[in-house]
XYZ file of C-alpha atoms in Angstrom:
568
model
C 100.405 -9.952 -15.698
C 100.415 -6.455 -14.221
C 103.924 -5.519 -15.537
C 106.586 -3.557 -13.748
C 104.187 -0.793 -12.872
C 102.151 -3.061 -10.638
C 102.253 -2.040 -7.023
C 102.063 -5.666 -5.969
C 105.055 -7.397 -4.465
C 106.712 -9.648 -7.059
C 105.592 -12.895 -5.366
C 102.137 -11.501 -4.801
C 101.985 -10.468 -8.432
C 102.787 -13.986 -9.555
C 100.051 -15.383 -7.299
C 97.524 -12.832 -8.543
C 98.460 -13.606 -12.126
C 97.528 -17.232 -11.537
C 94.233 -16.259 -9.909
C 93.448 -13.740 -12.624
C 92.927 -16.553 -15.109
C 89.868 -17.843 -13.150
C 88.821 -14.926 -10.951
C 87.617 -11.434 -11.658
C 90.080 -9.145 -9.832
C 89.937 -5.445 -9.211
C 92.226 -3.202 -7.103
C 91.119 -0.049 -5.199
C 93.005 2.514 -3.219
C 92.017 3.020 0.384
C 89.410 5.632 -0.660
C 87.730 3.190 -3.026
C 89.040 4.528 -6.317
C 89.812 1.962 -8.972
C 93.481 1.407 -9.736
C 93.270 -1.702 -11.911
C 90.879 -4.458 -13.077
C 91.696 -7.613 -14.977
C 90.054 -8.568 -18.262
C 87.719 -11.111 -16.692
C 86.296 -8.477 -14.332
C 85.964 -5.911 -17.102
C 84.214 -8.468 -19.350
C 81.732 -9.361 -16.590
C 80.912 -5.726 -15.917
C 80.967 -4.619 -19.562
C 83.580 -1.852 -19.172
C 87.086 -1.145 -20.462
C 89.912 -0.276 -18.087
C 89.990 3.304 -19.312
C 86.293 3.666 -18.447
C 86.731 2.620 -14.841
C 90.291 3.544 -13.858
C 90.346 6.373 -11.345
C 86.607 6.203 -10.719
C 85.065 5.240 -7.413
C 83.745 1.774 -6.618
C 80.243 3.310 -6.310
C 79.838 3.166 -10.092
C 79.071 -0.528 -9.559
C 76.507 0.149 -6.839
C 72.752 0.807 -7.123
C 72.371 4.592 -6.602
C 70.341 4.251 -3.428
C 72.914 1.911 -1.846
C 75.851 4.143 -2.696
C 74.355 6.950 -0.648
C 73.329 5.092 2.511
C 75.447 4.995 5.717
C 76.037 1.284 5.441
C 78.056 1.750 2.273
C 80.233 4.360 3.973
C 80.730 2.055 6.957
C 81.688 -0.734 4.528
C 84.718 1.298 3.274
C 85.607 2.443 6.731
C 85.800 -1.204 7.735
C 88.094 -1.993 4.823
C 90.181 1.106 5.652
C 90.778 -0.331 9.102
C 92.282 -3.401 7.480
C 89.264 -5.691 7.978
C 88.308 -7.887 5.045
C 84.729 -8.543 3.890
C 83.312 -11.610 2.155
C 79.842 -12.324 0.808
C 77.424 -12.182 -2.081
C 76.843 -8.706 -3.473
C 74.441 -7.120 -5.897
C 76.253 -4.921 -8.366
C 75.301 -2.883 -11.456
C 77.201 -3.446 -14.707
C 77.424 -1.076 -17.620
C 74.015 -0.172 -19.001
C 72.248 -0.892 -15.669
C 72.485 -4.671 -15.957
C 72.215 -6.408 -12.575
C 75.091 -8.739 -11.626
C 75.456 -10.909 -8.532
C 78.968 -11.736 -7.412
C 80.490 -13.825 -4.691
C 83.521 -11.792 -3.609
C 86.083 -11.098 -0.928
C 87.474 -7.596 -0.239
C 91.061 -8.023 1.014
C 93.105 -5.107 2.499
C 96.778 -5.279 1.298
C 99.708 -4.186 3.537
C 103.291 -3.477 2.505
C 106.370 -4.916 4.107
C 106.137 -2.354 6.854
C 102.520 -3.362 7.607
C 100.987 -0.258 6.182
C 97.670 -0.559 4.248
C 98.319 0.301 0.640
C 95.278 -0.992 -1.327
C 92.150 -3.164 -1.404
C 92.075 -6.230 -3.685
C 88.680 -7.770 -4.558
C 88.403 -11.264 -5.946
C 84.989 -12.068 -7.393
C 83.058 -14.851 -9.057
C 79.919 -14.235 -11.109
C 77.099 -16.102 -9.335
C 74.226 -14.368 -11.159
C 72.733 -17.575 -12.710
C 73.048 -19.448 -9.419
C 71.663 -16.461 -7.514
C 68.698 -16.234 -9.858
C 68.068 -19.957 -9.490
C 68.351 -19.765 -5.728
C 66.158 -16.679 -5.695
C 63.549 -18.449 -7.748
C 63.784 -21.528 -5.528
C 63.503 -19.411 -2.410
C 60.561 -17.533 -3.885
C 58.843 -20.792 -4.735
C 59.574 -22.220 -1.300
C 58.359 -19.030 0.309
C 55.201 -19.252 -1.731
C 54.761 -22.900 -0.706
C 55.325 -22.022 2.935
C 52.787 -19.221 2.701
C 50.199 -21.403 0.988
C 50.732 -24.849 2.477
C 51.154 -26.504 5.801
C 54.686 -27.958 6.067
C 55.963 -30.438 8.614
C 59.188 -32.417 8.807
C 59.664 -35.891 10.295
C 62.543 -38.183 10.978
C 62.571 -41.358 8.875
C 60.939 -43.147 11.807
C 58.122 -40.602 11.980
C 59.111 -38.264 14.868
C 58.202 -34.612 14.340
C 61.141 -32.242 13.755
C 59.384 -28.943 12.990
C 56.348 -27.438 11.286
C 55.233 -24.068 9.997
C 52.428 -21.799 11.155
C 50.022 -23.046 8.493
C 50.325 -26.522 9.907
C 49.701 -25.329 13.456
C 46.698 -23.350 12.292
C 45.228 -26.356 10.474
C 45.773 -28.893 13.280
C 45.423 -26.551 16.258
C 48.770 -27.433 17.952
C 51.804 -25.394 19.016
C 55.350 -26.388 18.083
C 56.285 -27.345 21.667
C 53.244 -29.673 21.810
C 54.342 -31.842 18.881
C 58.162 -31.728 18.541
C 59.630 -35.183 19.191
C 56.203 -36.892 19.081
C 55.280 -39.453 16.469
C 53.117 -38.729 13.439
C 50.453 -41.131 14.788
C 49.119 -38.385 17.060
C 47.442 -37.030 13.885
C 45.555 -40.228 13.002
C 42.854 -42.271 14.709
C 44.230 -44.938 17.111
C 42.634 -47.786 15.136
C 44.208 -46.581 11.899
C 47.606 -46.100 13.659
C 47.607 -49.848 14.393
C 46.579 -50.868 10.896
C 48.826 -52.529 8.276
C 48.015 -49.677 5.909
C 49.564 -47.129 8.273
C 52.717 -49.241 8.763
C 52.949 -49.662 4.980
C 52.895 -45.864 4.590
C 56.069 -45.443 6.614
C 57.658 -48.463 4.991
C 57.172 -46.885 1.580
C 58.525 -43.509 2.777
C 61.670 -45.097 4.265
C 62.140 -46.885 0.962
C 62.313 -43.442 -0.669
C 58.848 -43.627 -2.270
C 56.858 -40.458 -2.784
C 53.275 -40.682 -1.418
C 50.547 -38.195 -2.256
C 46.797 -38.365 -1.693
C 43.906 -36.982 0.316
C 44.074 -37.914 3.988
C 41.790 -37.760 6.978
C 43.644 -36.526 10.049
C 42.802 -35.725 13.671
C 43.694 -32.301 15.050
C 43.944 -31.083 18.610
C 40.866 -31.961 20.642
C 39.814 -34.672 18.159
C 38.872 -32.202 15.406
C 38.478 -33.888 12.030
C 40.779 -32.392 9.403
C 41.063 -33.366 5.744
C 44.299 -32.560 3.928
C 45.602 -32.895 0.391
C 49.210 -33.811 1.108
C 52.427 -35.245 -0.270
C 55.046 -37.043 1.813
C 58.465 -36.340 0.300
C 61.559 -38.303 1.342
C 64.721 -36.111 1.552
C 67.930 -37.911 0.638
C 71.414 -37.406 2.140
C 74.728 -37.287 0.310
C 74.951 -41.054 0.334
C 71.402 -41.521 -1.026
C 69.863 -42.498 2.282
C 66.541 -41.018 3.506
C 67.433 -38.450 6.185
C 63.986 -36.955 6.769
C 60.435 -36.751 5.475
C 58.907 -33.409 4.477
C 55.162 -33.235 4.100
C 53.466 -30.460 2.159
C 49.772 -30.267 2.896
C 46.735 -28.160 2.091
C 43.738 -28.067 4.391
C 40.825 -29.276 2.250
C 38.408 -29.805 5.127
C 36.049 -27.179 3.800
C 36.178 -28.707 0.343
C 35.514 -32.165 1.739
C 32.711 -30.758 3.868
C 31.283 -29.047 0.809
C 31.531 -32.257 -1.222
C 29.991 -34.188 1.673
C 27.130 -31.710 1.992
C 26.541 -31.777 -1.752
C 26.726 -35.589 -1.729
C 24.212 -35.641 1.112
C 21.984 -33.264 -0.849
C 22.202 -35.496 -3.918
C 21.458 -38.499 -1.709
C 18.323 -36.683 -0.564
C 17.410 -36.221 -4.220
C 17.820 -39.981 -4.788
C 15.388 -40.388 -1.889
C 12.962 -38.105 -3.761
C 13.391 -35.323 -1.219
C 13.460 -31.994 -3.028
C 12.867 -29.914 0.087
C 16.422 -30.425 1.387
C 18.628 -27.333 1.419
C 22.189 -26.766 2.626
C 21.892 -24.192 5.367
C 25.442 -23.926 6.726
C 27.581 -21.595 4.666
C 30.740 -22.862 2.964
C 34.017 -21.023 2.752
C 34.004 -18.340 0.025
C 35.716 -20.633 -2.467
C 32.803 -23.103 -2.259
C 29.938 -20.853 -1.210
C 28.880 -20.396 -4.823
C 28.545 -24.182 -5.073
C 26.164 -24.214 -2.110
C 24.218 -21.278 -3.530
C 23.981 -22.939 -6.937
C 22.910 -26.236 -5.371
C 20.162 -24.568 -3.335
C 19.060 -22.537 -6.347
C 19.031 -25.651 -8.537
C 17.039 -27.579 -5.953
C 14.598 -24.682 -5.645
C 14.139 -24.656 -9.417
C 13.869 -28.446 -9.486
C 11.411 -28.257 -6.612
C 9.351 -25.669 -8.499
C 9.484 -27.685 -11.724
C 8.335 -30.857 -9.942
C 5.536 -28.893 -8.255
C 4.502 -27.558 -11.653
C 4.772 -31.057 -13.131
C 2.678 -32.394 -10.263
C 0.009 -29.737 -10.821
C 0.115 -30.310 -14.576
C -0.022 -34.061 -14.044
C -3.122 -33.699 -11.896
C -4.694 -31.505 -14.561
C -3.672 -34.006 -17.249
C -5.037 -36.845 -15.156
C -8.345 -35.014 -14.712
C -8.505 -34.111 -18.386
C -7.483 -37.628 -19.356
C -10.239 -39.066 -17.179
C -12.733 -36.748 -18.854
C -11.336 -37.626 -22.279
C -11.471 -41.316 -21.418
C -15.102 -41.018 -20.260
C -16.047 -38.909 -23.269
C -14.235 -41.316 -25.582
C -16.019 -44.278 -24.032
C -19.346 -42.470 -24.444
C -18.385 -41.560 -28.001
C -17.391 -45.172 -28.619
C -20.776 -46.377 -27.363
C -22.623 -43.719 -29.373
C -20.514 -44.500 -32.423
C -21.277 -48.184 -32.044
C -24.990 -47.312 -31.714
C -24.725 -44.992 -34.706
C -22.926 -47.674 -36.662
C -25.664 -50.166 -35.808
C -28.340 -47.617 -36.742
C -26.560 -46.813 -39.982
C -26.269 -50.501 -40.684
C -30.025 -50.896 -40.103
C -30.630 -47.728 -42.142
C -28.496 -49.090 -44.915
C -30.444 -52.352 -44.842
C -33.747 -50.433 -44.789
C -32.542 -48.218 -47.616
C -31.577 -51.312 -49.539
C -35.133 -52.565 -49.107
C -36.618 -49.122 -49.885
C -34.362 -48.815 -52.903
C -35.466 -52.250 -54.045
C -39.130 -51.353 -53.389
C -38.823 -47.975 -55.133
C -37.041 -49.666 -57.976
C -39.900 -52.148 -58.229
C -42.367 -49.257 -57.906
C -40.511 -47.448 -60.662
C -40.639 -50.569 -62.755
C -44.390 -50.937 -61.877
C -44.970 -47.272 -62.703
C -43.207 -47.773 -66.007
C -45.375 -50.849 -66.641
C -48.500 -48.905 -65.535
C -47.444 -46.177 -67.911
C -47.267 -48.751 -70.661
C -50.673 -50.212 -69.613
C -52.231 -46.719 -69.391
C -50.755 -45.868 -72.738
C -52.265 -49.069 -74.121
C -55.574 -48.266 -72.374
C -55.434 -44.783 -73.814
C -54.905 -46.231 -77.252
C -57.727 -48.738 -76.640
C -59.990 -45.909 -75.332
C -59.185 -43.864 -78.390
C -59.924 -46.911 -80.528
C -63.193 -47.448 -78.570
C -64.038 -43.789 -79.109
C -63.540 -44.255 -82.793
C -65.741 -47.436 -82.656
C -68.404 -45.546 -80.723
C -68.190 -42.739 -83.253
C -68.673 -45.236 -86.002
C -71.571 -46.840 -84.011
C -73.152 -43.393 -83.597
C -72.777 -42.842 -87.311
C -74.287 -46.294 -87.962
C -77.172 -45.570 -85.569
C -77.758 -42.254 -87.282
C -77.810 -44.087 -90.592
C -80.259 -46.686 -89.125
C -82.395 -43.841 -87.828
C -82.392 -42.271 -91.267
C -83.185 -45.661 -92.796
C -86.012 -46.112 -90.252
C -87.448 -42.758 -91.205
C -87.293 -43.739 -94.829
C -88.920 -47.087 -94.052
C -91.569 -45.207 -92.071
C -92.193 -43.050 -95.069
C -92.407 -46.153 -97.262
C -94.784 -47.753 -94.758
C -96.839 -44.565 -94.869
C -96.957 -44.850 -98.611
C -97.928 -48.498 -98.294
C -100.579 -47.542 -95.747
C -101.943 -44.918 -98.111
C -101.818 -47.491 -100.922
C -103.704 -49.953 -98.681
C -106.189 -47.218 -97.843
C -106.640 -46.390 -101.499
C -106.779 -50.069 -102.328
C -109.442 -50.527 -99.659
C -111.387 -47.604 -101.132
C -110.965 -49.066 -104.552
C -112.100 -52.477 -103.237
C -115.045 -50.842 -101.564
C -115.894 -49.075 -104.761
C -115.407 -52.289 -106.670
C -117.742 -54.096 -104.264
C -120.285 -51.367 -104.696
C -119.935 -51.630 -108.422
C -120.038 -55.421 -108.234
C -123.205 -55.235 -106.234
C -124.559 -53.050 -108.834
C -123.538 -55.515 -111.412
C -125.318 -58.299 -109.699
C -124.524 -61.793 -110.735
C -122.013 -60.600 -113.185
C -120.231 -58.846 -110.640
C -120.214 -61.625 -107.984
C -116.783 -62.890 -109.010
C -115.457 -59.376 -109.151
C -117.119 -58.700 -105.790
C -115.315 -61.713 -104.368
C -111.998 -60.419 -105.759
C -112.811 -57.017 -104.514
C -113.630 -58.504 -101.186
C -110.303 -60.360 -101.174
C -108.440 -57.255 -102.234
C -110.224 -55.337 -99.574
C -109.271 -57.955 -97.031
C -105.679 -57.895 -98.300
C -105.603 -54.129 -98.182
C -107.000 -54.151 -94.670
C -104.396 -56.740 -93.641
C -101.727 -54.685 -95.423
C -102.897 -51.577 -93.623
C -102.922 -53.417 -90.344
C -99.453 -54.863 -91.030
C -98.279 -51.482 -92.171
C -99.626 -50.015 -88.971
C -97.904 -52.765 -87.022
C -94.670 -52.220 -88.958
C -95.097 -48.503 -88.545
C -95.585 -48.897 -84.815
C -92.586 -51.250 -84.717
C -90.513 -48.819 -86.766
C -91.670 -46.009 -84.505
C -90.678 -48.063 -81.506
C -87.432 -48.993 -83.275
C -86.813 -45.377 -84.145
C -87.508 -44.426 -80.560
C -85.088 -47.152 -79.414
C -82.624 -46.143 -82.125
C -82.910 -42.554 -80.952
C -82.373 -43.725 -77.406
C -79.472 -45.928 -78.641
C -78.029 -43.023 -80.537
C -78.320 -40.850 -77.421
C -76.785 -43.564 -75.339
C -74.042 -44.166 -77.908
C -73.463 -40.405 -77.993
C -73.315 -40.379 -74.264
C -70.947 -43.389 -74.441
C -68.878 -41.480 -76.986
C -68.785 -38.466 -74.724
C -67.921 -40.746 -71.769
C -65.202 -42.378 -73.902
C -63.921 -38.904 -74.793
C -63.835 -38.061 -71.097
C -62.201 -41.444 -70.411
C -59.647 -40.744 -73.136
C -58.927 -37.300 -71.613
C -58.694 -38.798 -68.126
C -56.579 -41.692 -69.397
C -54.324 -39.161 -71.118
C -54.126 -37.223 -67.884
C -53.478 -40.473 -66.005
C -50.855 -41.319 -68.616
C -49.161 -37.960 -68.012
C -49.428 -38.431 -64.223
C -48.168 -41.999 -64.456
C -45.353 -40.797 -66.713
C -44.472 -38.160 -64.174
C -44.755 -40.774 -61.427
C -42.602 -43.155 -63.411
C -40.008 -40.405 -64.011
C -40.163 -39.394 -60.359
C -39.979 -43.029 -59.295
C -36.964 -43.498 -61.548
C -35.361 -40.363 -60.178
C -36.271 -41.541 -56.672
C -34.736 -44.897 -57.403
C -31.566 -43.199 -58.713
C -31.507 -40.810 -55.746
C -32.156 -43.651 -53.329
C -29.418 -45.624 -55.038
C -27.048 -42.697 -54.504
C -28.320 -42.302 -50.927
C -27.881 -46.017 -50.453
C -24.285 -45.771 -51.736
C -23.689 -42.754 -49.475
C -25.248 -44.516 -46.486
C -23.175 -47.606 -47.185
C -20.118 -45.365 -47.440
C -21.195 -43.665 -44.194
C -21.682 -47.096 -42.702
C -18.142 -48.132 -43.699
C -16.725 -44.814 -42.477
C -18.733 -45.090 -39.282
C -17.441 -48.633 -38.825
C -13.927 -47.308 -39.343
C -14.656 -44.407 -36.995
C -15.998 -46.862 -34.483
C -12.780 -48.862 -34.767
C -10.735 -45.660 -34.453
C -12.868 -44.537 -31.515
C -12.247 -47.902 -29.891
C -8.515 -47.425 -30.483
C -8.801 -43.859 -29.165
C -10.679 -45.130 -26.150
C -7.985 -47.741 -25.558
C -5.285 -45.069 -26.056
C -7.080 -42.683 -23.705
C -7.333 -45.460 -21.134
C -3.614 -46.165 -21.572
C -2.964 -42.410 -21.316
C -5.053 -42.318 -18.160
C -3.024 -45.205 -16.743
C 0.256 -43.559 -17.721
C -0.952 -40.231 -16.338
C -1.840 -41.986 -13.112
C 1.571 -43.666 -13.085
C 3.223 -40.276 -13.733
C 1.168 -38.762 -10.930
C 2.253 -41.550 -8.598
C 5.857 -41.057 -9.715
C 5.720 -37.293 -9.137
C 3.937 -37.879 -5.830
C 7.063 -39.682 -4.608
C 8.946 -36.385 -4.519
C 8.832 -34.402 -1.319
C 8.793 -30.736 -2.149
C 8.865 -27.614 -0.030
C 5.691 -27.337 1.970
C 5.388 -31.118 2.275
C 6.631 -33.311 5.117
C 10.353 -34.099 5.162
C 11.530 -37.560 4.325
C 12.969 -39.603 7.087
C 16.343 -41.156 6.540
C 19.957 -41.080 7.514
C 22.006 -38.039 6.588
C 25.425 -38.800 5.187
C 27.960 -37.731 7.827
C 30.678 -35.225 6.974
C 33.570 -36.849 5.167
C 32.092 -40.293 4.602
C 32.243 -39.778 0.845
C 36.069 -39.465 0.924
C 38.525 -42.298 1.398
C 40.150 -42.325 4.862
C 43.729 -43.342 5.337
């Protein structure tokens, strides 16, 4: 493959040609300058032969490595005829990093003189990167976790510093001893512990949280995985355990669980005093702060409950008093309504009576007016009688004068008859009879005159009395008219009173119904206030169950560290 110009021996050239198909090959002189490189090498490094031929090997080296003494010693070693094999970090064209697994082989001629250096290389960059990543991950695991290895039967092979720090042992104190030194003796004899190792020897992966015992009996909690490692034939050759010390987390959980248990026991005064590790300290701080707030809220609720209870008691008492007063008021209103019904009925009757009295007075007024008219007519009649009596008196006077004249005439006739003698005896007798009649007429006229005078006097008195009666009737008519007006006013007022009382009666009845409803509502309110008082008392008793800061601590068992977690 190198042609006739190749410095290799013919047989060596044939061998290198076969290798060149699978290996990257490059040839240097003893000073490190490139003589030749095959296509596979050039492709891996990204160069052409013209770009590298005659240049020094250092073009493939990181600049800082090419200048250090170790690199110079490396070529001095090759110049002495010593070969070098290993994995090397090289720089391809453009600064790309390449990892190769190579051997630098000094070449001697037939006389044993060194003539060149041949390097055979394989690109192991992907594998190197994978291994580097795996190593980095393992390194990270070893830095972060406690690691211990066991034989399949459970004897300790080795462990890292994290494990020693967590359990408190040194390597020489545990190598060759069984895993059971890390568990409690009772658990080491349990079927569960034997089943653990049975499962591991069967190749089963086991991971969980475990309670372990460190040096001096110290309790340690770990989050761990037991990982069987298989040999070439698939058999379990060892057990590797990766573990993280979670004792502080378990302690924190246990303390928080204990604190919550205290809350279930109504103890709000409990606080977690011992500090947690920084990762969990905020949890402790938040718990204490929450309990302080809860404690304050319950105190405030307790104070408010007492105030509510006091106010509720006052409300209940006031409501009961109001209920009694409302019942009394309702009874009074009921009586008032009944009384108003009676008063309304009475006033209505009075109004009806007043209306009837008005009618009677009106009739009386009419009758009085009619009587006045009658009296007026009687006065007129009496006046006419009086006038007639005066006329009769005058007539009687005339008759009396006629009787007097007749008597004089009779006397004269008697005198003349006497003078006549016997001839005049008959005439004397007639004269005597006329004289007697005139005397009787005079006497009767006097009697009639006296009677007429007496009658006139009586008529005058009657007229005066009738006049007085007329005046009295006029006064009666005026008074009856006034009474009629008063009775009319009274009747109107009585009617208005009756209407007003009817409205008042309706209003009082409405008030009575409303008061009855109010009484019922007050009774319901009283019952509700009593229920509220009972509930307030129950709430007070409920709040009183809590023990807050400043009150006596509750007695009770404290949950021991780790009890909340499952032991294995």
